[in-house]
CSV table of C-alpha atoms and ligand atoms in Angstrom, one decimal:
chain,number,residue,atom,x,y,z
K,1279,MET,CA,0.0,0.0,0.0
K,1280,GLN,CA,1.3,3.4,-0.9
K,1281,THR,CA,1.6,6.3,1.6
K,1282,VAL,CA,0.3,9.5,0.0
K,1283,THR,CA,-0.3,13.1,0.9
K,1284,VAL,CA,-3.4,15.1,0.2
K,1285,LYS,CA,-1.4,17.2,-2.2
K,1286,GLU,CA,-0.3,14.2,-4.2
K,1287,ILE,CA,-3.9,13.0,-4.4
K,1288,PHE,CA,-5.1,16.4,-5.7
K,1289,ARG,CA,-2.2,16.9,-8.1
K,1290,GLU,CA,-1.9,13.3,-9.4
K,1291,THR,CA,-5.5,12.0,-9.0
K,1292,ASP,CA,-5.4,9.6,-12.0
K,1293,GLN,CA,-2.4,7.8,-10.5
K,1294,PHE,CA,-4.3,7.1,-7.2
K,1295,LEU,CA,-8.0,6.7,-8.3
K,1296,ASN,CA,-9.3,3.2,-7.5
K,1297,GLN,CA,-6.0,2.4,-5.7
K,1298,LYS,CA,-5.4,1.5,-2.0
K,1299,VAL,CA,-3.6,4.3,-0.2
K,1300,GLU,CA,-2.6,5.2,3.3
K,1301,LEU,CA,-2.9,8.8,4.6
K,1302,SER,CA,-2.3,10.5,8.0
K,1303,GLY,CA,-3.8,13.8,9.1
K,1304,TRP,CA,-6.0,15.8,11.4
K,1305,VAL,CA,-9.8,15.9,11.6
K,1306,ARG,CA,-11.2,19.2,10.4
K,1307,THR,CA,-14.9,18.3,10.5
K,1308,LEU,CA,-16.8,15.1,11.3
K,1309,ARG,CA,-20.4,14.1,10.7
K,1310,SER,CA,-21.7,10.7,11.5
K,1311,SER,CA,-25.0,8.8,11.5
K,1312,LYS,CA,-25.9,5.3,12.5
K,1313,ALA,CA,-24.4,3.4,9.6
K,1314,PHE,CA,-21.7,5.7,8.2
K,1315,GLY,CA,-19.9,9.0,8.6
K,1316,PHE,CA,-17.8,11.6,6.9
K,1317,ILE,CA,-14.5,13.2,8.0
K,1318,GLU,CA,-12.7,16.0,6.4
K,1319,ILE,CA,-9.0,15.5,6.8
K,1320,ASN,CA,-6.2,18.0,6.4
K,1321,ASP,CA,-2.6,16.6,6.4
K,1322,GLY,CA,-0.8,19.9,6.1
K,1323,SER,CA,0.6,19.1,2.7
K,1324,PHE,CA,-2.1,21.1,0.8
K,1325,PHE,CA,-4.6,23.9,1.2
K,1326,GLU,CA,-7.6,21.6,0.5
K,1327,ASN,CA,-9.0,18.8,2.7
K,1328,ILE,CA,-10.0,15.4,1.6
K,1329,GLN,CA,-13.2,13.7,2.5
K,1330,VAL,CA,-13.0,10.3,4.2
K,1331,VAL,CA,-16.1,8.0,4.3
K,1332,PHE,CA,-16.3,5.4,7.0
K,1333,GLU,CA,-18.9,2.7,7.6
K,1334,GLU,CA,-20.2,0.7,10.5
K,1335,SER,CA,-18.2,-2.3,9.3
K,1336,LEU,CA,-15.1,-0.8,10.9
K,1337,ALA,CA,-14.4,-2.4,14.2
K,1338,ASN,CA,-13.9,1.0,16.0
K,1339,PHE,CA,-16.8,2.7,14.2
K,1340,ALA,CA,-18.3,4.0,17.5
K,1341,GLU,CA,-15.0,5.6,18.6
K,1342,ILE,CA,-14.4,7.2,15.3
K,1343,GLY,CA,-17.9,8.8,15.4
K,1344,LYS,CA,-17.0,10.4,18.7
K,1345,LEU,CA,-13.6,11.9,17.6
K,1346,THR,CA,-13.0,15.5,18.5
K,1347,ILE,CA,-11.9,18.2,16.0
K,1348,SER,CA,-8.1,18.2,15.6
K,1349,SER,CA,-7.7,14.5,16.5
K,1350,ALA,CA,-5.0,12.8,14.5
K,1351,ILE,CA,-5.8,9.6,12.5
K,1352,ARG,CA,-4.2,7.2,10.0
K,1353,ILE,CA,-6.4,5.9,7.3
K,1354,GLN,CA,-6.1,3.0,4.9
K,1355,GLY,CA,-8.6,2.9,2.1
K,1356,THR,CA,-9.5,3.2,-1.6
K,1357,LEU,CA,-9.7,6.5,-3.4
K,1358,VAL,CA,-13.0,6.4,-5.3
K,1359,PRO,CA,-14.9,8.9,-7.4
K,1360,SER,CA,-17.3,10.8,-5.2
K,1361,PRO,CA,-21.1,10.9,-5.7
K,1362,GLY,CA,-21.2,14.3,-3.9
K,1363,ALA,CA,-20.9,17.5,-5.9
K,1364,LYS,CA,-18.5,19.1,-3.4
K,1365,GLN,CA,-15.4,17.0,-4.3
K,1366,PRO,CA,-14.4,14.9,-7.3
K,1367,PHE,CA,-13.2,12.0,-5.1
K,1368,GLU,CA,-13.2,10.6,-1.6
K,1369,LEU,CA,-11.3,8.1,0.5
K,1370,LYS,CA,-13.4,5.0,1.4
K,1371,ALA,CA,-11.8,3.9,4.7
K,1372,GLU,CA,-11.0,0.2,5.3
K,1373,LEU,CA,-9.0,1.0,8.5
K,1374,ILE,CA,-8.8,4.0,10.7
K,1375,ASP,CA,-6.2,4.1,13.4
K,1376,ILE,CA,-6.7,6.8,16.0
K,1377,LEU,CA,-3.3,8.3,16.7
K,1378,SER,CA,-4.2,11.1,19.1
K,1379,VAL,CA,-7.5,12.3,20.6
K,1380,SER,CA,-7.7,16.1,20.8
K,1381,ALA,CA,-9.0,17.7,24.0
K,1382,ALA,CA,-12.6,18.8,23.7
K,1383,ASP,CA,-11.8,22.5,24.4
K,1384,TYR,CA,-9.8,22.9,21.2
K,1385,PRO,CA,-10.3,26.6,20.4
K,1386,LEU,CA,-10.7,26.2,16.6
K,1387,GLN,CA,-14.1,24.7,16.4
K,1388,LYS,CA,-15.9,25.2,13.1
K,1389,LYS,CA,-16.9,28.8,13.3
K,1390,ARG,CA,-15.4,32.0,12.1
K,1391,HIS,CA,-12.9,33.7,14.4
K,1392,THR,CA,-11.7,37.3,14.2
K,1393,PHE,CA,-8.0,37.9,13.2
K,1394,GLU,CA,-7.7,39.7,16.6
K,1395,TYR,CA,-8.7,36.6,18.5
K,1396,LEU,CA,-6.5,34.4,16.4
K,1397,ARG,CA,-3.5,36.5,17.3
K,1398,THR,CA,-4.0,35.5,20.9
K,1399,ILE,CA,-3.5,31.9,19.8
K,1400,ALA,CA,-0.7,32.4,17.3
K,1401,HIS,CA,0.5,28.9,18.1
K,1402,LEU,CA,-2.7,27.4,16.7
K,1403,ARG,CA,-3.7,29.8,14.0
K,1404,PRO,CA,-1.7,28.2,11.2
K,1405,ARG,CA,-4.3,25.4,11.3
K,1406,THR,CA,-7.0,27.8,10.0
K,1407,ASN,CA,-7.6,28.3,6.3
K,1408,THR,CA,-6.5,31.9,6.2
K,1409,PHE,CA,-3.3,31.4,8.1
K,1410,ALA,CA,-2.5,28.2,6.3
K,1411,ALA,CA,-2.7,30.2,3.1
K,1412,VAL,CA,-0.7,33.2,4.5
K,1413,PHE,CA,2.2,31.1,5.7
K,1414,ARG,CA,2.4,28.9,2.7
K,1415,VAL,CA,2.5,31.9,0.4
K,1416,ARG,CA,5.1,33.4,2.7
K,1417,SER,CA,7.3,30.3,2.2
K,1418,VAL,CA,6.7,30.2,-1.5
K,1419,VAL,CA,7.6,33.9,-1.9
K,1420,ALA,CA,10.8,33.5,0.2
K,1421,PHE,CA,11.9,30.8,-2.2
K,1422,ALA,CA,10.9,33.0,-5.2
K,1423,ILE,CA,13.1,35.8,-4.0
K,1424,HIS,CA,16.1,33.5,-3.6
K,1425,LYS,CA,15.4,32.0,-7.0
K,1426,PHE,CA,15.1,35.4,-8.7
K,1427,PHE,CA,18.5,36.6,-7.3
K,1428,GLN,CA,20.3,33.2,-7.6
K,1429,GLU,CA,19.3,32.8,-11.2
K,1430,LYS,CA,20.9,36.2,-11.9
K,1431,GLY,CA,24.1,35.1,-10.2
K,1432,TYR,CA,23.8,37.2,-7.1
K,1433,VAL,CA,25.7,36.0,-4.0
K,1434,TYR,CA,23.6,35.6,-0.8
K,1435,VAL,CA,25.5,37.2,2.0
K,1436,HIS,CA,24.6,36.5,5.7
K,1437,THR,CA,25.1,39.8,7.4
K,1438,PRO,CA,25.4,40.0,11.2
K,1439,ILE,CA,22.5,40.3,13.6
K,1440,ILE,CA,24.5,41.9,16.3
K,1441,THR,CA,26.2,45.1,15.3
K,1442,GLY,CA,28.2,48.1,16.6
K,1443,SER,CA,26.9,50.6,14.0
K,1444,ASP,CA,23.5,52.2,13.3
K,1445,ALA,CA,23.0,51.5,9.6
K,1446,GLU,CA,20.2,54.0,9.2
K,1447,GLY,CA,21.5,56.6,11.6
K,1448,ALA,CA,18.0,56.9,13.0
K,1449,GLY,CA,18.7,55.7,16.6
K,1450,GLU,CA,16.0,53.1,16.7
K,1451,MET,CA,18.2,50.3,17.9
K,1452,PHE,CA,17.6,47.5,20.5
K,1453,ARG,CA,20.6,47.3,22.8
K,1454,VAL,CA,22.4,44.0,23.2
K,1455,THR,CA,24.2,43.4,26.5
K,1456,ALA,CA,25.5,40.4,28.4
K,1457,LEU,CA,25.8,42.5,31.6
K,1458,ASP,CA,23.4,41.4,34.4
K,1459,MET,CA,21.8,44.8,34.9
K,1460,ALA,CA,20.0,43.5,38.0
K,1461,LYS,CA,23.4,42.7,39.7
K,1462,LEU,CA,25.1,46.1,38.9
K,1463,PRO,CA,25.4,48.5,41.8
K,1464,GLN,CA,22.7,51.2,41.6
K,1465,ASP,CA,25.0,54.0,40.5
K,1466,GLU,CA,26.5,51.9,37.7
K,1467,ALA,CA,23.2,50.6,36.3
K,1468,SER,CA,22.2,54.1,35.2
K,1469,ASN,CA,25.6,54.8,33.7
K,1470,VAL,CA,26.8,51.5,32.4
K,1471,ASP,CA,30.4,51.0,31.3
K,1472,PHE,CA,30.0,49.0,28.1
K,1473,SER,CA,33.8,48.5,27.9
K,1474,LYS,CA,33.2,45.9,30.5
K,1475,ASP,CA,30.5,44.3,28.4
K,1476,PHE,CA,30.8,41.1,26.3
K,1477,PHE,CA,32.0,42.9,23.2
K,1478,ALA,CA,33.9,45.6,25.2
K,1479,ARG,CA,31.7,48.2,23.5
K,1480,GLU,CA,28.1,49.2,23.0
K,1481,THR,CA,26.2,46.8,20.6
K,1482,SER,CA,22.7,46.5,19.2
K,1483,LEU,CA,20.5,44.4,17.0
K,1484,THR,CA,20.8,45.3,13.4
K,1485,VAL,CA,18.3,47.7,11.7
K,1486,SER,CA,19.6,46.8,8.2
K,1487,GLY,CA,22.3,44.6,6.7
K,1488,GLN,CA,23.1,47.3,4.1
K,1489,LEU,CA,26.4,48.7,5.3
K,1490,ASN,CA,27.8,45.1,5.7
K,1491,VAL,CA,26.5,43.9,2.3
K,1492,GLU,CA,27.9,47.0,0.6
K,1493,THR,CA,31.4,45.7,1.4
K,1494,TYR,CA,30.6,42.4,-0.2
K,1495,CYS,CA,29.2,44.2,-3.2
K,1496,MET,CA,32.7,45.6,-3.8
K,1497,ALA,CA,34.0,42.0,-3.9
K,1498,PHE,CA,31.2,40.0,-5.6
K,1499,ARG,CA,29.6,42.8,-7.7
K,1500,ASN,CA,25.9,41.7,-7.2
K,1501,VAL,CA,24.8,40.5,-3.8
K,1502,TYR,CA,21.8,40.3,-1.5
K,1503,THR,CA,20.9,39.7,2.1
K,1504,PHE,CA,17.7,38.2,3.4
K,1505,GLY,CA,17.3,38.1,7.1
K,1506,PRO,CA,15.7,39.5,10.2
K,1507,THR,CA,16.0,43.1,11.2
K,1508,PHE,CA,15.0,45.0,14.3
K,1509,ARG,CA,13.6,48.4,15.0
K,1510,ALA,CA,12.6,50.0,18.3
K,1511,GLU,CA,10.2,52.3,16.4
K,1512,ASN,CA,7.4,53.0,18.8
K,1513,SER,CA,4.8,53.4,16.1
K,1514,ASN,CA,1.8,51.2,16.8
K,1515,THR,CA,0.6,50.8,13.2
K,1516,ALA,CA,-0.6,48.0,11.1
K,1517,ARG,CA,2.6,48.1,9.0
K,1518,HIS,CA,5.3,48.3,11.6
K,1519,ALA,CA,6.8,45.4,13.5
K,1520,ALA,CA,9.8,45.5,15.9
K,1521,GLU,CA,11.2,42.4,14.2
K,1522,PHE,CA,10.7,42.0,10.5
K,1523,TRP,CA,12.5,40.4,7.6
K,1524,MET,CA,14.2,42.4,4.9
K,1525,ILE,CA,15.7,41.6,1.4
K,1526,GLU,CA,18.5,43.9,0.5
K,1527,PRO,CA,20.2,43.6,-2.9
K,1528,GLU,CA,23.3,45.7,-3.7
K,1529,ILE,CA,24.6,46.1,-7.2
K,1530,ALA,CA,27.9,47.5,-8.4
K,1531,PHE,CA,28.6,49.8,-11.4
K,1532,ALA,CA,25.0,50.8,-11.1
K,1533,ASP,CA,22.9,53.9,-10.5
K,1534,LEU,CA,19.5,54.8,-9.2
K,1535,ASN,CA,17.8,53.9,-12.5
K,1536,ASP,CA,19.4,50.4,-12.5
K,1537,ASP,CA,18.2,50.1,-8.9
K,1538,MET,CA,14.6,50.9,-9.8
K,1539,ASN,CA,14.6,48.6,-12.8
K,1540,LEU,CA,15.8,45.7,-10.7
K,1541,ALA,CA,13.1,46.4,-8.1
K,1542,GLU,CA,10.3,46.5,-10.7
K,1543,GLU,CA,11.6,43.3,-12.3
K,1544,MET,CA,11.8,41.6,-8.9
K,1545,MET,CA,8.3,42.6,-7.8
K,1546,LYS,CA,6.7,41.3,-11.1
K,1547,TYR,CA,8.6,38.1,-10.8
K,1548,ILE,CA,7.4,37.5,-7.2
K,1549,ILE,CA,3.8,38.2,-8.1
K,1550,GLN,CA,3.9,35.8,-11.1
K,1551,TYR,CA,5.6,33.2,-9.0
K,1552,ALA,CA,3.0,33.3,-6.2
K,1553,MET,CA,0.1,33.1,-8.8
K,1554,ASP,CA,1.8,30.1,-10.5
K,1555,ASN,CA,2.9,28.2,-7.4
K,1556,ALA,CA,0.2,28.8,-4.8
K,1557,PRO,CA,-2.9,29.1,-7.0
K,1558,GLU,CA,-5.3,27.7,-4.4
K,1559,GLU,CA,-4.1,30.0,-1.7
K,1560,MET,CA,-4.1,33.0,-4.0
K,1561,ALA,CA,-7.7,32.2,-5.1
K,1562,PHE,CA,-8.7,32.0,-1.5
K,1563,PHE,CA,-7.3,35.5,-0.8
K,1564,ASN,CA,-9.0,36.9,-3.9
K,1565,TYR,CA,-12.4,35.4,-2.7
K,1566,PHE,CA,-12.3,35.8,1.1
K,1567,VAL,CA,-9.9,38.6,1.9
K,1568,ASP,CA,-9.8,41.1,-1.0
K,1569,LYS,CA,-12.1,40.8,-4.0
K,1570,THR,CA,-9.9,43.2,-6.0
K,1571,LEU,CA,-6.7,41.3,-5.5
K,1572,PHE,CA,-6.4,39.5,-8.8
K,1573,ASP,CA,-7.4,42.5,-10.8
K,1574,ARG,CA,-4.9,44.6,-9.0
K,1575,LEU,CA,-2.0,42.1,-9.4
K,1576,GLU,CA,-2.8,41.4,-13.1
K,1577,ASN,CA,-3.0,45.1,-13.8
K,1578,ILE,CA,0.5,45.4,-12.3
K,1579,LEU,CA,2.0,42.6,-14.3
K,1580,GLY,CA,0.8,44.3,-17.4
K,1581,SER,CA,1.9,47.8,-16.8
K,1582,GLU,CA,5.0,49.9,-16.1
K,1583,PHE,CA,5.5,51.3,-12.6
K,1584,GLY,CA,5.0,55.1,-12.3
K,1585,HIS,CA,7.9,57.5,-11.6
K,1586,ILE,CA,7.7,60.9,-9.9
K,1587,THR,CA,10.3,63.0,-8.0
K,1588,TYR,CA,9.7,64.0,-4.5
K,1589,THR,CA,9.6,67.7,-5.6
K,1590,GLU,CA,6.9,66.9,-8.2
K,1591,ALA,CA,5.0,64.8,-5.7
K,1592,VAL,CA,5.0,67.6,-3.1
K,1593,GLU,CA,3.7,70.1,-5.7
K,1594,LEU,CA,0.8,67.7,-6.4
K,1595,LEU,CA,0.1,66.9,-2.8
K,1596,GLU,CA,0.2,70.5,-1.5
K,1597,LYS,CA,-2.9,71.2,-3.6
K,1598,GLU,CA,-4.7,68.5,-1.6
K,1599,ASN,CA,-3.4,69.6,1.8
K,1600,SER,CA,-6.9,70.2,3.2
K,1601,LYS,CA,-7.6,66.5,2.8
K,1602,PHE,CA,-4.6,65.4,4.9
K,1603,GLU,CA,-4.2,65.1,8.7
K,1604,TYR,CA,-0.5,66.2,8.2
K,1605,PRO,CA,-0.1,68.9,5.6
K,1606,VAL,CA,2.9,68.5,3.2
K,1607,HIS,CA,5.6,71.0,2.4
K,1608,TRP,CA,8.9,70.6,0.6
K,1609,GLY,CA,11.3,69.1,3.2
K,1610,THR,CA,8.7,67.2,5.2
K,1611,ASP,CA,8.7,63.4,5.1
K,1612,LEU,CA,5.8,61.8,3.3
K,1613,GLN,CA,3.3,60.1,5.7
K,1614,THR,CA,1.3,56.9,4.8
K,1615,GLU,CA,-1.7,59.0,3.9
K,1616,HIS,CA,0.3,60.9,1.3
K,1617,GLU,CA,2.0,57.8,0.0
K,1618,ARG,CA,-1.4,56.0,-0.4
K,1619,TYR,CA,-2.9,59.1,-2.1
K,1620,LEU,CA,-0.1,59.1,-4.7
K,1621,THR,CA,-0.3,55.4,-5.4
K,1622,GLU,CA,-4.1,54.8,-5.0
K,1623,LYS,CA,-5.6,58.1,-6.3
K,1624,VAL,CA,-3.0,59.6,-8.7
K,1625,PHE,CA,-1.2,56.6,-10.3
K,1626,LYS,CA,-3.5,53.7,-9.4
K,1627,LYS,CA,-0.4,51.4,-9.6
K,1628,PRO,CA,3.0,51.1,-7.9
K,1629,VAL,CA,5.0,54.3,-8.2
K,1630,PHE,CA,8.6,55.2,-7.5
K,1631,VAL,CA,9.2,58.5,-5.7
K,1632,SER,CA,12.8,59.6,-6.1
K,1633,ASP,CA,15.2,62.4,-5.2
K,1634,TYR,CA,14.2,63.2,-1.7
K,1635,PRO,CA,15.6,66.1,0.4
K,1636,LYS,CA,18.8,65.1,2.0
K,1637,GLY,CA,17.6,66.2,5.4
K,1638,ILE,CA,15.0,63.4,5.7
K,1639,LYS,CA,17.1,60.6,4.3
K,1640,ALA,CA,20.0,58.5,5.5
K,1641,PHE,CA,23.7,59.7,5.4
K,1642,TYR,CA,24.9,57.1,2.8
K,1643,MET,CA,22.6,58.3,0.0
K,1644,ARG,CA,24.4,59.9,-2.9
K,1645,LEU,CA,24.1,63.7,-3.0
K,1646,ASN,CA,22.6,65.1,-6.2
K,1647,GLU,CA,24.1,68.0,-8.2
K,1648,ASP,CA,21.6,70.4,-6.6
K,1649,ASN,CA,23.2,69.8,-3.2
K,1650,LYS,CA,19.7,69.6,-1.7
K,1651,THR,CA,18.4,66.2,-2.7
K,1652,VAL,CA,19.8,62.7,-2.7
K,1653,ALA,CA,19.5,59.8,-5.2
K,1654,ALA,CA,16.9,57.9,-3.2
K,1655,MET,CA,13.8,56.0,-4.2
K,1656,ASP,CA,10.8,54.6,-2.4
K,1657,LEU,CA,8.4,52.2,-4.1
K,1658,LEU,CA,4.9,52.9,-3.0
K,1659,VAL,CA,2.1,50.3,-3.7
K,1660,PRO,CA,-1.7,50.6,-3.4
K,1661,GLY,CA,-3.1,49.3,-0.1
K,1662,VAL,CA,0.3,49.2,1.7
K,1663,GLY,CA,2.2,52.4,0.9
K,1664,GLU,CA,6.0,52.1,1.2
K,1665,ILE,CA,7.2,48.6,0.4
K,1666,ILE,CA,10.8,49.4,-0.7
K,1667,GLY,CA,13.3,52.0,0.3
K,1668,GLY,CA,16.6,52.3,-1.7
K,1669,SER,CA,19.2,54.6,-3.1
K,1670,GLN,CA,22.4,55.1,-5.0
K,1671,ARG,CA,25.2,55.2,-2.5
K,1672,GLU,CA,27.6,58.0,-1.9
K,1673,GLU,CA,30.8,56.7,-3.3
K,1674,ARG,CA,32.8,59.9,-3.0
K,1675,LEU,CA,34.8,59.6,0.2
K,1676,GLU,CA,35.0,63.4,1.1
K,1677,VAL,CA,31.3,63.9,0.4
K,1678,LEU,CA,30.4,60.9,2.5
K,1679,LYS,CA,32.5,62.1,5.4
K,1680,ASN,CA,30.8,65.5,5.2
K,1681,ARG,CA,27.3,63.9,5.2
K,1682,MET,CA,28.3,61.8,8.3
K,1683,ARG,CA,29.5,64.9,10.1
K,1684,GLU,CA,26.2,66.6,9.3
K,1685,SER,CA,24.3,63.6,10.5
K,1686,GLY,CA,26.2,63.6,13.8
K,1687,LEU,CA,27.9,60.2,13.2
K,1688,ASN,CA,31.3,59.3,14.5
K,1689,GLU,CA,33.7,58.6,11.7
K,1690,GLU,CA,35.8,56.2,13.8
K,1691,ASP,CA,32.8,53.9,14.1
K,1692,TYR,CA,32.5,53.6,10.4
K,1693,GLY,CA,36.2,53.3,9.3
K,1694,TRP,CA,35.6,50.0,7.6
K,1695,TYR,CA,32.7,51.4,5.7
K,1696,LEU,CA,34.8,54.3,4.5
K,1697,ASP,CA,37.6,51.9,3.4
K,1698,ILE,CA,35.5,50.5,0.6
K,1699,ARG,CA,35.4,54.0,-0.9
K,1700,LYS,CA,39.2,54.2,-0.6
K,1701,TYR,CA,40.0,50.9,-2.1
K,1702,GLY,CA,38.5,50.7,-5.6
K,1703,GLY,CA,35.1,52.1,-4.7
K,1704,VAL,CA,32.7,52.5,-7.6
K,1705,LYS,CA,29.2,53.7,-8.0
K,1706,HIS,CA,26.7,51.3,-6.6
K,1707,ALA,CA,23.1,51.1,-5.5
K,1708,GLY,CA,20.7,48.9,-3.6
K,1709,TYR,CA,17.4,48.7,-1.8
K,1710,GLY,CA,15.5,47.1,1.0
K,1711,LEU,CA,12.2,45.2,0.5
K,1712,GLY,CA,10.1,44.7,3.6
K,1713,PHE,CA,9.2,41.0,3.4
K,1714,GLU,CA,6.1,41.3,5.6
K,1715,ARG,CA,4.9,44.3,3.5
K,1716,VAL,CA,5.2,42.3,0.3
K,1717,ILE,CA,3.2,39.4,1.8
K,1718,MET,CA,0.5,41.9,2.9
K,1719,TYR,CA,0.5,43.3,-0.6
K,1720,LEU,CA,0.2,39.8,-2.2
K,1721,THR,CA,-2.5,38.5,0.1
K,1722,GLY,CA,-4.6,41.5,0.9
K,1723,MET,CA,-4.0,40.9,4.6
K,1724,SER,CA,-4.2,44.3,6.2
K,1725,ASN,CA,-2.2,43.9,9.4
K,1726,ILE,CA,1.5,43.1,9.6
K,1727,ARG,CA,0.7,41.0,12.8
K,1728,ASP,CA,-1.1,38.5,10.5
K,1729,VAL,CA,1.7,37.8,8.1
K,1730,ILE,CA,4.5,36.9,10.5
K,1731,SER,CA,4.3,33.8,12.6
K,1732,PHE,CA,4.9,35.3,16.0
K,1733,PRO,CA,4.7,39.1,15.8
K,1734,ARG,CA,6.8,41.4,18.0
K,1735,THR,CA,5.4,44.9,18.4
K,1736,ALA,CA,5.5,47.5,21.2
K,1737,ASN,CA,4.1,45.9,24.4
K,1738,SER,CA,3.8,42.5,22.8
K,1739,CYS,CA,6.3,39.7,22.8
K,1740,GLU,CA,4.3,36.5,23.6
K,1741,PHE,CA,5.0,33.0,22.4
X,2651,4AD,O1,13.4,52.3,4.0
X,2651,4AD,P1,14.2,51.4,5.0
X,2651,4AD,O2,14.4,52.0,6.3
X,2651,4AD,O3,15.6,51.2,4.2
X,2651,4AD,C1,16.7,50.6,4.7
X,2651,4AD,O4,16.7,50.0,5.8
X,2651,4AD,C2,17.8,50.5,3.8
X,2651,4AD,N1,19.0,50.2,4.5
X,2651,4AD,C3,17.5,49.5,2.7
X,2651,4AD,C4,18.6,49.5,1.6
X,2651,4AD,O5,18.8,50.4,0.9
X,2651,4AD,N2,19.4,48.4,1.6
X,2651,4AD,O6,13.5,50.0,5.1
X,2651,4AD,C5,13.3,49.2,3.9
X,2651,4AD,C6,12.0,48.6,3.9
X,2651,4AD,C7,10.8,49.6,4.0
X,2651,4AD,O7,10.5,50.1,2.7
X,2651,4AD,C8,9.7,48.7,4.6
X,2651,4AD,O8,9.1,47.9,3.5
X,2651,4AD,C9,10.4,47.8,5.5
X,2651,4AD,O9,11.8,47.8,5.1
X,2651,4AD,N3,10.3,48.3,6.9
X,2651,4AD,C10,9.6,47.7,7.8
X,2651,4AD,N4,8.7,46.7,7.8
X,2651,4AD,C11,8.1,46.4,8.9
X,2651,4AD,N5,8.2,47.0,10.1
X,2651,4AD,C12,9.1,48.0,10.2
X,2651,4AD,N6,9.2,48.6,11.4
X,2651,4AD,C13,9.8,48.4,9.0
X,2651,4AD,N7,10.7,49.4,8.8
X,2651,4AD,C14,11.0,49.3,7.5
X,2652,MG,MG1,12.1,53.9,4.2
């Protein structure tokens, strides 16, 4: 007898029809009458369930009829065409082995639960249809990203999690220490001497792998990172997490246009890959989560992303200032409401905003000829807002040193970063794609807490 998965049965039905097979999984629903019953089984291999029919001829018929939701069973039986309209085939059981009986207070009984409630049982929610779909798409998209870059010959670099520098210069770092603060004398605890700490200096969790990956870019030409990043941003929004994953390609001999072209190509590749490789899950999102999803994604695959400079965008937005909570003027950072206005009302598709004022962007971005703006770009998408932030990097040593001084950064902390400008530095560019944001975009899920397995946000680090 052949052991099979639900996925194999759905994908290669002809091979298994009228054959004896063995399958193990968990009970999703159960109905039983005097002489027979139906169980819907999910084995985790596939989005769909398979229906099992069992009859009173089975020795443990009575026990099977009493099984609780989420009990685990092993079935041997024959796959037969189904007389019911709901499914093309069903598994006629000849033996059902009860592997584990679930406690009766299992929280996921067959009724709809709110996403808020499901967050409180984040350890059980991947067993629901919505979260099974989210996390399978997340896995498929992670693979798509590696495939995209690997096929282009990019080298995947594992940049460090613990770092001594603030890559964004924004001061939103989580401190890392091995000192037992509780054991320090009172007067020392408030004025800790980090030279006595594990690394003999102050260290933090990384906010971005960019500075490290830039050094590998000058060795391998085209590189990328894909890893967790951490930000102590105290913004309690549906798009910010304290721990999130970021993809950061870095390309040598390249400018801002090359950077934007790469970002557009990657986004389209990912969308197509998810549609082709998780069709059942994507159809579920399109039906249950966001009815406009497919139209939106297809529209994007068939069109070119928009382009606008920050200065042009501000001219446009200023006319609408009465509509906004935060009015816009040249020099202010764009808020989510402005970003969404641009992408949802003006362009109605993804749009790159470029050449931001230097005062609101990071120190490493290349200064433009006007001395006022930098070669930066953000990609804004409908429904989410900023999904990518990137730039051409400042490769001119003296200009970079100046910008660091202006930004209040200590040159000595960044000696290694300056070295790559000294030793054969060339123009280069890169960007960071927020992985959770791209999953939100692809699924229509509207809260970042619902696209990461165990979310970490302000005042919340359970599980
Ligand atoms: O725009 P950011 O801050 O850019 C960087 O970190 C650069 N070092 C990237 C680079 O050029 N290599 O962040 C990049 C992206 C944002 O566009 C957003 O999608 C995501 O990371 N992001 C967050 N996602 C979830 N929660 C947060 N708190 C995020 N902060 C940024
Ligand atoms: Mg940004």
